[in-house]
Coordinates of C-alpha atoms in Angstrom, one line a residue:
A215 CA 0.0 0.0 0.0
I216 CA 2.9 2.4 0.8
G217 CA 4.1 1.6 -2.7
G218 CA 0.9 3.0 -4.2
A219 CA -1.1 -0.2 -4.9
R220 CA -4.2 -1.1 -3.1
A221 CA -3.5 -4.1 -0.9
F222 CA -5.6 -6.7 1.0
C223 CA -4.3 -8.9 3.8
G224 CA -6.5 -11.7 5.0
M225 CA -6.2 -13.9 8.1
K226 CA -8.1 -15.5 10.9
H227 CA -8.2 -14.0 14.4
V228 CA -5.0 -15.6 15.7
G229 CA -3.2 -14.4 12.5
L230 CA -4.0 -10.9 13.6
N231 CA -2.2 -11.5 16.8
V232 CA 1.0 -12.1 14.7
A233 CA 0.2 -9.1 12.6
A234 CA -0.5 -6.8 15.5
D235 CA 3.0 -5.4 15.6
P236 CA 2.9 -3.7 12.1
L237 CA -0.9 -3.0 12.5
F238 CA -0.3 -0.7 15.5
T239 CA 2.5 1.1 13.8
V240 CA 0.9 1.5 10.4
S241 CA -2.0 3.1 12.2
Y242 CA 0.4 5.9 13.0
S243 CA 2.2 6.1 9.7
G244 CA -0.9 5.9 7.6
I245 CA -0.8 4.4 4.1
N246 CA -0.6 5.6 0.5
A247 CA -3.0 3.5 -1.4
G248 CA -5.8 1.6 0.4
L249 CA -5.0 -1.1 2.8
V250 CA -7.7 -3.5 4.0
I251 CA -7.1 -6.2 6.6
G252 CA -9.7 -9.0 6.6
V253 CA -9.9 -10.9 9.9
A254 CA -12.3 -13.8 10.6
D255 CA -13.2 -14.5 14.2
D256 CA -14.4 -18.0 15.2
P257 CA -17.1 -17.9 17.8
G258 CA -17.7 -21.4 18.9
M259 CA -14.1 -22.4 18.1
H260 CA -15.0 -24.5 15.1
S261 CA -11.4 -24.7 14.0
S262 CA -9.4 -22.5 16.4
Q263 CA -7.4 -22.6 19.6
N264 CA -9.2 -19.6 21.1
E265 CA -12.3 -17.5 20.9
Q266 CA -10.9 -14.0 21.0
D267 CA -12.9 -11.0 19.9
S268 CA -10.9 -9.0 17.3
R269 CA -13.0 -5.9 17.7
H270 CA -10.7 -5.0 20.5
Y271 CA -7.8 -4.6 18.0
A272 CA -9.7 -1.8 16.3
M273 CA -10.0 0.1 19.5
A274 CA -6.4 -0.7 20.7
A275 CA -4.8 0.2 17.3
K276 CA -7.2 3.1 16.7
V277 CA -8.2 2.0 13.2
P278 CA -11.7 1.7 11.8
M279 CA -13.5 -1.7 11.6
L280 CA -16.4 -2.7 9.4
E281 CA -18.5 -5.9 9.9
P282 CA -20.7 -7.2 7.1
A283 CA -23.8 -9.3 7.9
D284 CA -24.1 -11.2 4.6
S285 CA -22.3 -12.0 1.4
A286 CA -23.6 -8.9 -0.4
E287 CA -22.3 -6.7 2.4
C288 CA -19.0 -8.4 2.2
I289 CA -18.5 -6.9 -1.3
E290 CA -20.1 -3.6 -0.4
Y291 CA -18.1 -3.2 2.8
T292 CA -14.8 -4.2 1.1
K293 CA -15.3 -1.4 -1.5
L294 CA -16.2 1.0 1.3
A295 CA -13.1 -0.1 3.3
Y296 CA -10.8 1.0 0.5
E297 CA -12.6 4.3 0.2
L298 CA -12.3 4.9 3.9
S299 CA -8.7 3.8 3.9
E300 CA -7.7 6.3 1.3
K301 CA -9.9 9.1 2.5
F302 CA -8.7 8.9 6.1
D303 CA -5.1 7.6 5.4
T304 CA -5.6 4.5 7.6
P305 CA -5.6 0.7 7.4
V306 CA -9.2 -0.6 7.7
L307 CA -10.2 -3.8 9.5
L308 CA -12.9 -5.9 7.8
R309 CA -14.3 -8.4 10.4
L310 CA -16.1 -11.6 9.6
T311 CA -17.1 -14.5 11.7
T312 CA -17.3 -18.1 10.8
R313 CA -21.0 -18.1 9.9
I314 CA -20.7 -15.1 7.6
A315 CA -17.6 -16.6 6.0
H316 CA -19.5 -19.9 5.3
S317 CA -22.8 -18.3 4.3
Q318 CA -24.3 -17.9 0.8
S319 CA -26.6 -15.1 -0.3
R320 CA -27.6 -13.1 -3.4
V321 CA -24.9 -10.7 -4.5
A322 CA -25.3 -7.9 -7.1
V323 CA -22.0 -7.7 -8.9
S324 CA -20.7 -4.7 -10.8
D325 CA -18.0 -4.1 -13.4
R326 CA -14.5 -4.2 -12.1
A327 CA -12.9 -0.8 -11.5
D328 CA -9.1 -0.9 -11.4
A329 CA -7.5 1.6 -9.1
R330 CA -4.5 3.4 -10.6
L331 CA -1.1 3.0 -9.0
K332 CA -0.5 6.0 -6.8
E333 CA 2.7 8.0 -6.8
Y334 CA 5.1 7.2 -4.1
V335 CA 6.6 10.3 -2.4
K336 CA 9.5 10.0 0.0
N337 CA 8.3 11.3 3.4
A338 CA 10.4 10.1 6.4
Q339 CA 8.3 12.0 8.9
K340 CA 5.3 10.0 7.9
Y341 CA 6.8 6.5 7.3
V342 CA 9.9 6.3 9.5
M343 CA 8.3 5.6 12.9
M344 CA 11.1 6.5 15.2
P345 CA 10.1 8.4 18.4
A346 CA 10.7 11.9 17.1
Y347 CA 8.4 11.4 14.1
A348 CA 5.9 9.0 15.8
K349 CA 5.0 11.6 18.4
G350 CA 3.7 13.9 15.7
R351 CA 1.8 11.0 14.0
H352 CA 0.0 10.2 17.3
I353 CA -1.6 13.6 17.0
V354 CA -2.8 12.7 13.5
V355 CA -4.2 9.4 14.8
E356 CA -6.3 11.1 17.5
K357 CA -7.6 13.7 15.0
R358 CA -8.5 10.9 12.6
Q359 CA -10.4 9.1 15.3
N360 CA -12.7 12.1 15.9
E361 CA -13.3 12.5 12.1
L362 CA -14.1 8.8 11.7
A363 CA -16.6 8.9 14.6
Q364 CA -18.3 11.9 13.0
W365 CA -18.4 10.2 9.7
A366 CA -20.0 7.1 11.3
K367 CA -23.0 9.2 12.5
N368 CA -24.5 9.4 9.1
A369 CA -22.8 6.5 7.4
S370 CA -25.1 4.3 5.3
V371 CA -23.6 1.2 6.9
N372 CA -25.1 2.2 10.3
K373 CA -28.8 1.6 9.8
I374 CA -31.8 2.1 12.0
E375 CA -34.8 -0.2 11.2
W376 CA -37.9 0.8 13.0
G377 CA -40.4 -1.8 14.3
S378 CA -42.0 -1.8 17.7
K379 CA -40.3 0.8 19.9
K380 CA -41.0 -1.3 23.0
I381 CA -37.7 -3.1 22.3
G382 CA -34.6 -1.7 20.8
V383 CA -31.6 -3.8 19.7
I384 CA -28.1 -2.7 19.0
T385 CA -26.2 -5.3 17.0
S386 CA -24.0 -6.1 14.0
G387 CA -22.8 -8.9 11.7
V388 CA -24.4 -12.3 12.0
S389 CA -26.0 -11.3 15.3
Y390 CA -28.2 -8.9 13.4
Q391 CA -29.5 -11.8 11.3
Y392 CA -30.2 -13.9 14.4
A393 CA -32.0 -11.0 16.1
K394 CA -34.2 -10.2 13.0
E395 CA -35.2 -13.8 12.6
A396 CA -36.0 -14.2 16.3
L397 CA -37.8 -10.9 17.0
G398 CA -39.0 -9.7 13.6
E399 CA -41.1 -6.5 13.8
S400 CA -41.5 -6.7 17.5
A401 CA -38.3 -4.7 17.9
S402 CA -36.4 -1.9 16.4
Y403 CA -32.8 -2.3 15.3
L404 CA -29.6 -0.2 15.2
K405 CA -27.4 -2.3 12.9
L406 CA -23.8 -1.1 13.2
G407 CA -21.9 -1.8 10.0
M408 CA -19.0 0.3 11.3
V409 CA -18.2 -1.3 14.7
Y410 CA -15.4 1.1 15.5
P411 CA -15.2 3.9 16.1
I412 CA -18.8 4.2 17.3
N413 CA -20.7 7.5 17.2
A414 CA -22.0 8.3 20.7
D415 CA -24.8 10.6 19.4
L416 CA -26.1 7.8 17.1
I417 CA -26.4 5.5 20.1
K418 CA -28.1 8.1 22.3
E419 CA -30.5 9.1 19.6
F420 CA -31.6 5.5 19.1
A421 CA -31.8 4.8 22.9
S422 CA -34.0 7.8 23.5
Q423 CA -36.7 6.4 21.2
V424 CA -37.1 2.9 22.6
E425 CA -38.5 1.7 25.9
K426 CA -36.0 -1.1 26.6
L427 CA -32.6 -1.4 25.0
Y428 CA -30.7 -4.6 24.4
V429 CA -27.2 -5.3 23.0
I430 CA -27.0 -8.5 21.0
E431 CA -23.4 -9.4 20.2
E432 CA -21.3 -12.5 20.1
L433 CA -18.3 -12.9 22.4
D434 CA -17.3 -9.9 24.4
P435 CA -19.5 -7.0 25.6
F436 CA -17.8 -4.6 23.1
F437 CA -20.9 -2.5 22.2
E438 CA -22.3 -2.9 25.7
Q439 CA -19.3 -1.4 27.4
F440 CA -19.3 1.6 25.0
C441 CA -23.0 2.2 25.7
K442 CA -22.5 2.1 29.4
S443 CA -19.5 4.4 29.2
I444 CA -21.6 7.2 27.6
G445 CA -24.4 6.7 30.2
V446 CA -26.8 4.6 28.1
D447 CA -28.4 1.8 30.1
V448 CA -28.5 -1.5 28.1
I449 CA -29.2 -5.1 28.8
G450 CA -26.4 -7.3 27.4
K451 CA -24.2 -10.0 28.8
E452 CA -26.3 -10.4 32.0
L453 CA -28.7 -12.1 29.6
F454 CA -26.6 -13.4 26.7
P455 CA -23.6 -15.7 26.9
M456 CA -20.1 -14.5 26.4
I457 CA -19.0 -17.9 25.2
G458 CA -19.8 -19.5 21.8
E459 CA -22.1 -18.5 19.0
L460 CA -25.5 -16.9 19.4
S461 CA -28.6 -18.2 17.6
Q462 CA -32.2 -17.5 17.0
K463 CA -33.0 -20.1 19.6
I464 CA -30.9 -18.4 22.3
I465 CA -32.3 -15.0 21.6
R466 CA -36.0 -16.2 21.7
E467 CA -35.3 -18.1 24.9
K468 CA -33.5 -15.2 26.7
M469 CA -35.7 -12.3 25.5
L470 CA -39.1 -13.9 24.9
G471 CA -38.9 -16.9 27.3
E472 CA -39.7 -19.3 24.5
Q473 CA -38.5 -22.8 24.5
A474 CA -37.6 -24.2 21.1
N475 CA -39.5 -27.2 19.8
T476 CA -37.1 -30.1 19.4
T477 CA -37.4 -33.5 17.7
S478 CA -35.9 -36.5 19.3
F479 CA -34.6 -39.4 17.1
S480 CA -34.7 -43.0 18.2
D481 CA -31.5 -43.8 16.4
N482 CA -28.4 -42.0 17.5
V483 CA -26.1 -40.7 14.7
P484 CA -22.6 -42.2 15.2
V485 CA -20.0 -39.7 16.4
R486 CA -17.6 -38.8 13.6
P487 CA -14.7 -36.8 15.1
P488 CA -12.0 -35.5 12.7
V489 CA -9.2 -38.0 12.1
M490 CA -6.1 -38.2 10.1
C491 CA -6.8 -39.5 6.6
A492 CA -6.1 -43.1 5.6
G493 CA -2.5 -43.2 4.5
C494 CA -1.6 -40.0 6.3
P495 CA 2.2 -39.8 6.7
H496 CA 1.9 -38.4 10.2
R497 CA 0.2 -41.4 11.7
G498 CA 3.3 -43.6 12.1
V499 CA 5.2 -40.7 13.8
F500 CA 2.6 -40.3 16.5
Y501 CA 2.3 -44.1 17.0
I502 CA 6.0 -44.3 17.7
L503 CA 6.0 -41.2 19.9
N504 CA 3.2 -42.7 22.0
K505 CA 5.0 -46.0 22.2
L506 CA 8.2 -44.3 23.4
K507 CA 6.2 -42.3 26.0
L508 CA 7.9 -39.0 25.0
M509 CA 6.7 -35.5 25.9
V510 CA 5.6 -34.0 22.6
S511 CA 5.5 -30.2 22.0
G512 CA 2.9 -29.9 19.2
D513 CA 2.0 -27.3 16.6
I514 CA -0.8 -26.2 14.3
G515 CA -1.7 -28.5 11.4
C516 CA -3.4 -31.8 10.5
Y517 CA -0.9 -33.4 12.9
T518 CA -2.6 -31.7 15.9
L519 CA -4.9 -34.7 15.6
G520 CA -2.0 -36.8 17.0
A521 CA -3.2 -35.5 20.4
V522 CA -6.5 -37.5 20.4
A523 CA -7.2 -41.2 20.9
P524 CA -6.0 -43.7 20.0
L525 CA -2.6 -42.0 19.4
N526 CA -2.7 -39.7 22.4
A527 CA 0.8 -38.5 21.6
M528 CA 0.8 -34.7 22.1
D529 CA 1.2 -32.7 25.3
T530 CA 0.9 -29.1 24.1
T531 CA -0.4 -27.1 21.2
I532 CA -0.4 -23.3 21.5
C533 CA 0.2 -21.5 18.2
M534 CA 2.2 -21.7 15.0
G535 CA 5.9 -22.2 15.8
A536 CA 5.4 -22.7 19.5
S537 CA 6.3 -26.4 19.3
V538 CA 10.0 -25.6 18.7
S539 CA 10.4 -22.5 21.0
G540 CA 8.1 -24.2 23.6
L541 CA 10.3 -27.3 23.7
H542 CA 13.4 -25.2 24.0
G543 CA 12.0 -23.4 27.1
F544 CA 10.6 -26.7 28.5
N545 CA 14.1 -28.3 28.3
K546 CA 15.8 -25.3 29.7
A547 CA 13.4 -25.2 32.6
R548 CA 13.6 -28.9 33.4
G549 CA 17.2 -29.6 32.6
E550 CA 19.1 -31.5 30.0
Q551 CA 17.7 -34.9 31.0
S552 CA 14.2 -33.7 29.9
A553 CA 15.6 -33.4 26.4
K554 CA 16.2 -37.1 26.3
S555 CA 12.5 -37.7 26.7
S556 CA 10.8 -34.9 24.7
V557 CA 10.6 -33.8 21.1
A558 CA 8.9 -31.0 19.1
V559 CA 6.7 -31.8 16.0
I560 CA 6.0 -29.2 13.3
G561 CA 4.9 -29.4 9.7
D562 CA 7.1 -28.2 6.8
S563 CA 4.9 -25.2 6.1
T564 CA 4.5 -24.2 9.7
F565 CA 8.3 -24.6 10.2
M566 CA 8.8 -22.1 7.3
H567 CA 6.2 -19.8 8.8
S568 CA 7.5 -19.5 12.4
G569 CA 9.6 -22.6 13.4
V570 CA 12.9 -21.5 12.0
T571 CA 13.5 -18.8 14.6
G572 CA 12.9 -21.2 17.4
L573 CA 15.4 -23.7 15.9
I574 CA 18.0 -20.9 15.7
N575 CA 17.4 -20.2 19.4
I576 CA 18.0 -23.8 20.2
A577 CA 21.3 -23.9 18.4
Y578 CA 22.4 -20.4 19.6
N579 CA 21.5 -21.1 23.2
K580 CA 23.3 -24.5 23.2
G581 CA 20.1 -26.5 23.7
I582 CA 20.0 -30.2 23.0
S583 CA 16.4 -30.5 21.9
T584 CA 15.2 -32.8 19.1
V585 CA 12.8 -31.3 16.5
I586 CA 10.8 -33.5 14.1
I587 CA 9.7 -31.7 10.9
L588 CA 6.8 -33.5 9.3
D589 CA 7.4 -32.9 5.6
N590 CA 4.4 -33.9 3.6
S591 CA 5.3 -31.7 0.6
I592 CA 2.3 -29.4 0.9
T593 CA 0.3 -27.2 3.3
G594 CA -2.3 -29.9 4.1
M595 CA -4.8 -28.6 6.7
T596 CA -5.8 -25.4 5.0
G597 CA -6.4 -26.7 1.4
H598 CA -3.1 -27.9 -0.2
Q599 CA -1.5 -24.5 -0.7
Q600 CA 2.1 -24.5 -1.8
N601 CA 4.8 -23.3 0.6
P602 CA 8.5 -22.3 0.3
T603 CA 9.7 -25.9 0.4
T604 CA 7.6 -27.2 -2.5
G605 CA 9.2 -25.4 -5.4
Y606 CA 6.0 -23.7 -6.5
T607 CA 4.4 -20.3 -5.7
I608 CA 0.9 -20.0 -4.3
K609 CA -0.3 -19.7 -7.9
G610 CA 1.4 -22.9 -8.9
D611 CA 4.3 -21.3 -10.9
P612 CA 7.8 -22.9 -10.6
T613 CA 10.1 -21.2 -8.2
S614 CA 13.1 -21.9 -5.9
A615 CA 12.6 -24.5 -3.2
V616 CA 14.0 -24.2 0.3
N617 CA 16.1 -27.3 1.2
L618 CA 15.1 -28.2 4.7
E619 CA 18.3 -30.1 5.4
K620 CA 20.6 -27.3 4.3
L621 CA 18.5 -24.7 6.1
C622 CA 18.7 -26.6 9.4
E623 CA 22.5 -27.1 9.0
A624 CA 22.9 -23.4 8.1
V625 CA 21.4 -22.3 11.4
G626 CA 23.7 -24.5 13.4
I627 CA 22.1 -28.0 13.6
N628 CA 24.8 -30.6 12.8
R629 CA 22.6 -33.6 13.2
V630 CA 19.9 -33.8 10.5
S631 CA 18.3 -37.1 9.6
V632 CA 15.7 -37.9 6.9
V633 CA 13.4 -40.9 7.4
N634 CA 10.3 -42.4 5.7
P635 CA 7.6 -42.2 8.5
N636 CA 5.9 -45.3 7.2
D637 CA 9.0 -47.4 8.1
L638 CA 8.1 -47.8 11.7
K639 CA 11.2 -49.8 12.8
E640 CA 13.7 -47.3 11.2
L641 CA 11.6 -44.3 12.5
E642 CA 11.8 -45.7 16.1
R643 CA 15.5 -46.2 15.8
I644 CA 16.2 -42.7 14.5
I645 CA 14.0 -41.1 17.3
K646 CA 15.8 -43.1 20.0
Q647 CA 19.2 -42.2 18.6
E648 CA 18.6 -38.5 18.2
T649 CA 17.0 -38.0 21.6
S650 CA 19.9 -39.7 23.3
V651 CA 22.7 -37.4 22.0
D652 CA 24.0 -34.3 23.8
E653 CA 23.5 -31.8 21.0
P654 CA 20.5 -30.4 19.1
S655 CA 19.1 -32.5 16.2
V656 CA 16.4 -32.4 13.6
I657 CA 14.5 -35.4 12.2
I658 CA 12.7 -34.8 8.9
T659 CA 10.0 -37.4 8.2
R660 CA 9.4 -37.1 4.5
R661 CA 6.4 -38.6 2.7
P662 CA 3.8 -36.7 0.6
C663 CA 0.3 -36.1 1.8
A664 CA -2.0 -39.0 0.9
L665 CA -4.5 -36.6 -0.7
L666 CA -2.1 -35.2 -3.2
K667 CA -3.3 -35.9 -6.7
T668 CA 0.2 -36.7 -7.9
V669 CA 0.6 -39.5 -5.3
K670 CA 0.2 -43.1 -6.6
H671 CA -1.2 -45.4 -4.0
E672 CA -0.7 -49.1 -3.5
K673 CA -3.6 -51.5 -3.9
P674 CA -5.9 -51.8 -0.8
L675 CA -5.0 -54.2 1.9
A676 CA -7.3 -56.9 3.3
I677 CA -7.7 -59.0 6.4
N678 CA -7.3 -62.7 6.2
K679 CA -10.1 -63.8 8.5
D680 CA -8.6 -67.2 9.2
K681 CA -5.4 -65.5 10.6
C682 CA -7.1 -62.6 12.4
R683 CA -7.3 -63.1 16.2
T684 CA -9.0 -59.8 16.9
C685 CA -6.1 -58.6 19.0
K686 CA -6.9 -55.1 17.8
A687 CA -3.2 -54.2 17.3
C688 CA -4.1 -52.6 14.0
F689 CA -6.6 -50.3 15.8
K690 CA -3.8 -48.6 17.7
I691 CA -2.9 -46.3 14.7
G692 CA -6.5 -44.9 14.4
C693 CA -6.8 -45.5 10.7
P694 CA -10.4 -44.7 9.5
A695 CA -10.2 -47.5 6.9
I696 CA -10.0 -50.2 9.7
S697 CA -13.1 -51.2 11.6
L698 CA -14.6 -54.2 13.4
K699 CA -17.0 -56.3 11.4
D700 CA -18.4 -59.7 12.5
S701 CA -15.9 -59.8 15.4
K702 CA -12.9 -59.4 13.0
A703 CA -10.9 -56.5 11.9
H704 CA -12.1 -55.2 8.5
I705 CA -10.4 -52.9 6.0
D706 CA -12.6 -50.7 3.8
S707 CA -11.1 -51.0 0.3
T708 CA -12.6 -47.7 -0.7
L709 CA -10.5 -45.9 1.9
C710 CA -7.3 -47.9 2.2
V711 CA -4.4 -46.6 0.2
G712 CA -2.1 -49.6 1.0
C713 CA 0.4 -47.6 3.2
G714 CA 1.3 -50.7 5.1
L715 CA 1.4 -49.4 8.6
C716 CA -1.1 -51.9 9.9
V717 CA 0.9 -54.7 8.3
Q718 CA 3.8 -53.8 10.5
L719 CA 1.7 -53.9 13.6
C720 CA -0.2 -57.2 13.1
P721 CA 1.5 -60.0 15.1
F722 CA -0.3 -62.7 13.2
D723 CA 0.4 -61.6 9.6
A724 CA -3.3 -61.4 9.0
I725 CA -3.1 -58.3 6.8
E726 CA -2.2 -59.2 3.3
K727 CA -1.5 -57.2 0.1
N728 CA -3.2 -59.7 -2.2
G729 CA -6.5 -59.9 -0.2
G730 CA -6.2 -63.5 1.0
N731 CA -9.3 -65.0 2.5
N732 CA -11.2 -61.7 2.9

């Protein structure tokens, strides 16, 4: 954006934590062309490690935030965000939640309007944020805050919808949809499309025309606290939960005292928790780690599922990169002996994102920790995006590939091993060997993701029922292709990719490549 081109940066809520450093400073420096930062919060923690409310970032960084309530508003608000960004010389946060991100609704599209590249003008007092210059920019930020709050008073994205004035509702985003469906015309609504800064006069004007005022918002009492700070009495979190998603049912129950009609089913639907895919190259790693009873410092990726039964092989998962730095701290705290019984596990793409610095610290601070890099040749969990180790850009164009072995050696790790994670005996030998030495080491388990289209699988395996003793050794790896059928182990040929892990576990040689007596 400083270079003169409109820019968009998208992430989920925990990504904004990482981006907070530049966000707070670019609020001071301002931008050149428009800068919009899309952030998706996850009420209910459908796929996240916390349930934070990113609206607080707008207030803390003193930047405007818009929150659309449907797909059409996503487009409308994105366009507006760029206009605001350039008009007020500020980054703009565009907040979504999981439900809006996954929703579908009618959208009116328009012709694409390309923004011209703006001229870049050298201006150290604006863009070099050392204390002498930043002090002056803080004055600009406070002035901008007041101007934005005034703009918000008459902004088209802040709408009042009059219904019955006995009940007033202040809301935004998907909570507006829930409230409208639950209450209909029995209430009036102030829908805030700009969730920060909030115009106090707009709130007071709406409050003065309704008998009873509620704030309906997911997660923290963000609007509620603002209303109370300006002397407006509202009913909020004493009625609605601070945890999880809201719904039409919750609103009807809390405000109208209605209990939802429910239907009971005689047959229970089987629980289907997320599992590693059949043929996943991470499965063998966690089987061995569990077998060796090692403390495992985990990370963010498909392999986080190594924490659940039957593998049960992970002790901690905090954030991207924390496996390596966390293990380093754990070993420093508990002494060198702890390094003999603990490892970190991190995927190749996560390692490139934020694991390298932790590994540098291990080498620099003379740690003796062992780090296992799970190299599956792709960014698996989020949709098979390329990463710096694959040799392709995010668009699929050929590019240079980072060599993990050479990278680890370059930062000071002298012991780097590469192993096929489906060779359980060799994998176990390598892990035992590397955790026993008195220097830092890296084990790279290299096998491509089973879902990659370029991977050629072996023929499905099968159980020889005459040999099977139902010892359930094959169940210990948690493969979704293996189940119990007629008191015998059974392999689903539509799921099995012939990886051979179960063959190595069966003490009776009952799992055969050619099918046998299946």
